C-alpha cells in the first residue's frame, strides 16, 4: 500500500486546545510560519500532540515542512538533526471561525 493511499495529502496536526485557541475546526487551513518561510495546509486534530506544538509530516512536496526547519546535519553521522523549530500557527484569512 502506498503512502498516498493511507494519507493523500499533508496536514498540520494540532491538539484540541490549539484548535480551540485558533477558533477553527479540524479541516480548516492554517499558515505555519518560521523564520525560513511559510506553508498553508489543513488541520487534523491529534490528541497525542501537546498544546503549543504542531506536527507536519515531511513526506509531501506540496507542503515542504523541511523548508521551515534547520538544515543542519550531525557532523559525524551526516544525518539531519531532529526537525524542530519555533513556529507561528495562525488561521488562514477567509477561513470560517468555529462556533
PDB file of C-alpha atoms in Angstrom:
ATOM      1  CA  UNK A   1       0.000   0.000   0.000  1.00  0.00           C
ATOM      2  CA  UNK A   2       1.396   3.425  -0.910  1.00  0.00           C
ATOM      3  CA  UNK A   3       1.573   6.478   1.325  1.00  0.00           C
ATOM      4  CA  UNK A   4      -0.892   8.259  -0.973  1.00  0.00           C
ATOM      5  CA  UNK A   5      -3.481   5.566  -0.256  1.00  0.00           C
ATOM      6  CA  UNK A   6      -3.068   5.983   3.500  1.00  0.00           C
ATOM      7  CA  UNK A   7      -2.527   9.750   3.663  1.00  0.00           C
ATOM      8  CA  UNK A   8      -3.182  11.531   0.357  1.00  0.00           C
ATOM      9  CA  UNK A   9      -2.123  14.995   1.485  1.00  0.00           C
ATOM     10  CA  UNK A  10      -0.120  16.897   4.052  1.00  0.00           C
ATOM     11  CA  UNK A  11      -1.791  18.100   7.250  1.00  0.00           C
ATOM     12  CA  UNK A  12      -0.863  20.118  10.320  1.00  0.00           C
ATOM     13  CA  UNK A  13      -1.592  18.014  13.407  1.00  0.00           C
ATOM     14  CA  UNK A  14      -2.715  20.152  16.337  1.00  0.00           C
ATOM     15  CA  UNK A  15      -4.099  19.455  19.795  1.00  0.00           C
ATOM     16  CA  UNK A  16      -7.727  20.033  20.675  1.00  0.00           C
ATOM     17  CA  UNK A  17      -6.574  23.030  22.765  1.00  0.00           C
ATOM     18  CA  UNK A  18      -4.684  24.671  19.885  1.00  0.00           C
ATOM     19  CA  UNK A  19      -7.644  24.188  17.571  1.00  0.00           C
ATOM     20  CA  UNK A  20      -9.882  25.877  20.150  1.00  0.00           C
ATOM     21  CA  UNK A  21      -7.337  28.678  20.682  1.00  0.00           C
ATOM     22  CA  UNK A  22      -7.265  29.371  16.942  1.00  0.00           C
ATOM     23  CA  UNK A  23     -11.088  29.270  16.841  1.00  0.00           C
ATOM     24  CA  UNK A  24     -11.102  26.805  13.933  1.00  0.00           C
ATOM     25  CA  UNK A  25     -12.429  23.319  13.265  1.00  0.00           C
ATOM     26  CA  UNK A  26     -10.496  20.292  12.043  1.00  0.00           C
ATOM     27  CA  UNK A  27     -10.110  20.587   8.267  1.00  0.00           C
ATOM     28  CA  UNK A  28      -9.691  24.368   8.335  1.00  0.00           C
ATOM     29  CA  UNK A  29      -6.491  25.711   6.776  1.00  0.00           C
ATOM     30  CA  UNK A  30      -3.696  27.228   8.850  1.00  0.00           C
ATOM     31  CA  UNK A  31      -0.483  29.011   7.956  1.00  0.00           C
ATOM     32  CA  UNK A  32       2.654  27.720   9.689  1.00  0.00           C
ATOM     33  CA  UNK A  33       5.445  30.313   9.614  1.00  0.00           C
ATOM     34  CA  UNK A  34       9.063  30.143  10.746  1.00  0.00           C
ATOM     35  CA  UNK A  35      11.948  32.499  10.072  1.00  0.00           C
ATOM     36  CA  UNK A  36      12.713  30.388   6.980  1.00  0.00           C
ATOM     37  CA  UNK A  37       9.304  30.510   5.292  1.00  0.00           C
ATOM     38  CA  UNK A  38       5.613  29.615   5.490  1.00  0.00           C
ATOM     39  CA  UNK A  39       3.260  26.896   4.277  1.00  0.00           C
ATOM     40  CA  UNK A  40      -0.519  26.551   4.404  1.00  0.00           C
ATOM     41  CA  UNK A  41      -2.284  23.249   5.000  1.00  0.00           C
ATOM     42  CA  UNK A  42      -5.415  21.747   6.568  1.00  0.00           C
ATOM     43  CA  UNK A  43      -5.613  20.895  10.271  1.00  0.00           C
ATOM     44  CA  UNK A  44      -6.067  17.455  11.751  1.00  0.00           C
ATOM     45  CA  UNK A  45      -6.936  17.127  15.430  1.00  0.00           C
ATOM     46  CA  UNK A  46      -4.493  14.800  17.180  1.00  0.00           C
ATOM     47  CA  UNK A  47      -4.950  14.333  20.912  1.00  0.00           C
ATOM     48  CA  UNK A  48      -1.406  12.902  21.179  1.00  0.00           C
ATOM     49  CA  UNK A  49       0.048  16.324  20.262  1.00  0.00           C
ATOM     50  CA  UNK A  50       0.630  18.631  23.255  1.00  0.00           C
ATOM     51  CA  UNK A  51      -0.724  22.180  23.307  1.00  0.00           C
ATOM     52  CA  UNK A  52       1.766  24.605  21.765  1.00  0.00           C
ATOM     53  CA  UNK A  53       3.126  22.037  19.272  1.00  0.00           C
ATOM     54  CA  UNK A  54       2.391  21.456  15.588  1.00  0.00           C
ATOM     55  CA  UNK A  55       3.423  18.266  13.774  1.00  0.00           C
ATOM     56  CA  UNK A  56       3.750  18.258   9.981  1.00  0.00           C
ATOM     57  CA  UNK A  57       4.854  15.135   8.095  1.00  0.00           C
ATOM     58  CA  UNK A  58       7.950  15.664   5.935  1.00  0.00           C
ATOM     59  CA  UNK A  59       6.910  13.386   3.057  1.00  0.00           C
ATOM     60  CA  UNK A  60       4.981  15.906   0.941  1.00  0.00           C
ATOM     61  CA  UNK A  61       6.464  18.175  -1.713  1.00  0.00           C
ATOM     62  CA  UNK A  62       3.355  20.371  -1.743  1.00  0.00           C
ATOM     63  CA  UNK A  63       3.855  21.127   1.973  1.00  0.00           C
ATOM     64  CA  UNK A  64       7.624  21.112   2.238  1.00  0.00           C
ATOM     65  CA  UNK A  65       7.999  21.232   6.010  1.00  0.00           C
ATOM     66  CA  UNK A  66      11.757  20.717   5.574  1.00  0.00           C
ATOM     67  CA  UNK A  67      11.941  24.265   4.231  1.00  0.00           C
ATOM     68  CA  UNK A  68      10.710  25.551   7.604  1.00  0.00           C
ATOM     69  CA  UNK A  69      13.290  23.800   9.783  1.00  0.00           C
ATOM     70  CA  UNK A  70      17.011  23.845  10.454  1.00  0.00           C
ATOM     71  CA  UNK A  71      19.098  22.347   7.595  1.00  0.00           C
ATOM     72  CA  UNK A  72      21.955  21.356   9.956  1.00  0.00           C
ATOM     73  CA  UNK A  73      23.436  17.853   9.765  1.00  0.00           C
ATOM     74  CA  UNK A  74      25.035  15.816  12.514  1.00  0.00           C
ATOM     75  CA  UNK A  75      28.786  16.332  11.904  1.00  0.00           C
ATOM     76  CA  UNK A  76      29.633  12.637  12.327  1.00  0.00           C
ATOM     77  CA  UNK A  77      26.650  10.663  11.022  1.00  0.00           C
ATOM     78  CA  UNK A  78      25.704  13.237   8.345  1.00  0.00           C
ATOM     79  CA  UNK A  79      22.027  12.736   9.212  1.00  0.00           C
ATOM     80  CA  UNK A  80      19.560  15.601   9.707  1.00  0.00           C
ATOM     81  CA  UNK A  81      19.044  16.808  13.231  1.00  0.00           C
ATOM     82  CA  UNK A  82      15.594  16.219  14.650  1.00  0.00           C
ATOM     83  CA  UNK A  83      13.302  18.636  12.906  1.00  0.00           C
ATOM     84  CA  UNK A  84      12.057  21.180  15.361  1.00  0.00           C
ATOM     85  CA  UNK A  85      11.933  24.945  15.387  1.00  0.00           C
ATOM     86  CA  UNK A  86       9.909  27.858  16.659  1.00  0.00           C
ATOM     87  CA  UNK A  87       6.814  28.362  14.529  1.00  0.00           C
ATOM     88  CA  UNK A  88       3.744  30.557  14.453  1.00  0.00           C
ATOM     89  CA  UNK A  89       0.433  28.868  13.581  1.00  0.00           C
ATOM     90  CA  UNK A  90      -2.485  31.056  12.521  1.00  0.00           C
ATOM     91  CA  UNK A  91      -5.838  30.674  10.830  1.00  0.00           C
ATOM     92  CA  UNK A  92      -5.697  31.470   7.120  1.00  0.00           C
ATOM     93  CA  UNK A  93      -7.597  34.656   6.248  1.00  0.00           C
ATOM     94  CA  UNK A  94     -11.045  33.809   4.978  1.00  0.00           C
ATOM     95  CA  UNK A  95     -11.356  30.582   6.991  1.00  0.00           C
ATOM     96  CA  UNK A  96     -14.604  30.409   8.925  1.00  0.00           C
ATOM     97  CA  UNK A  97     -14.185  30.748  12.706  1.00  0.00           C
ATOM     98  CA  UNK A  98     -15.514  27.779  14.664  1.00  0.00           C
ATOM     99  CA  UNK A  99     -18.626  28.371  16.747  1.00  0.00           C
TER     100      UNK A  99
END
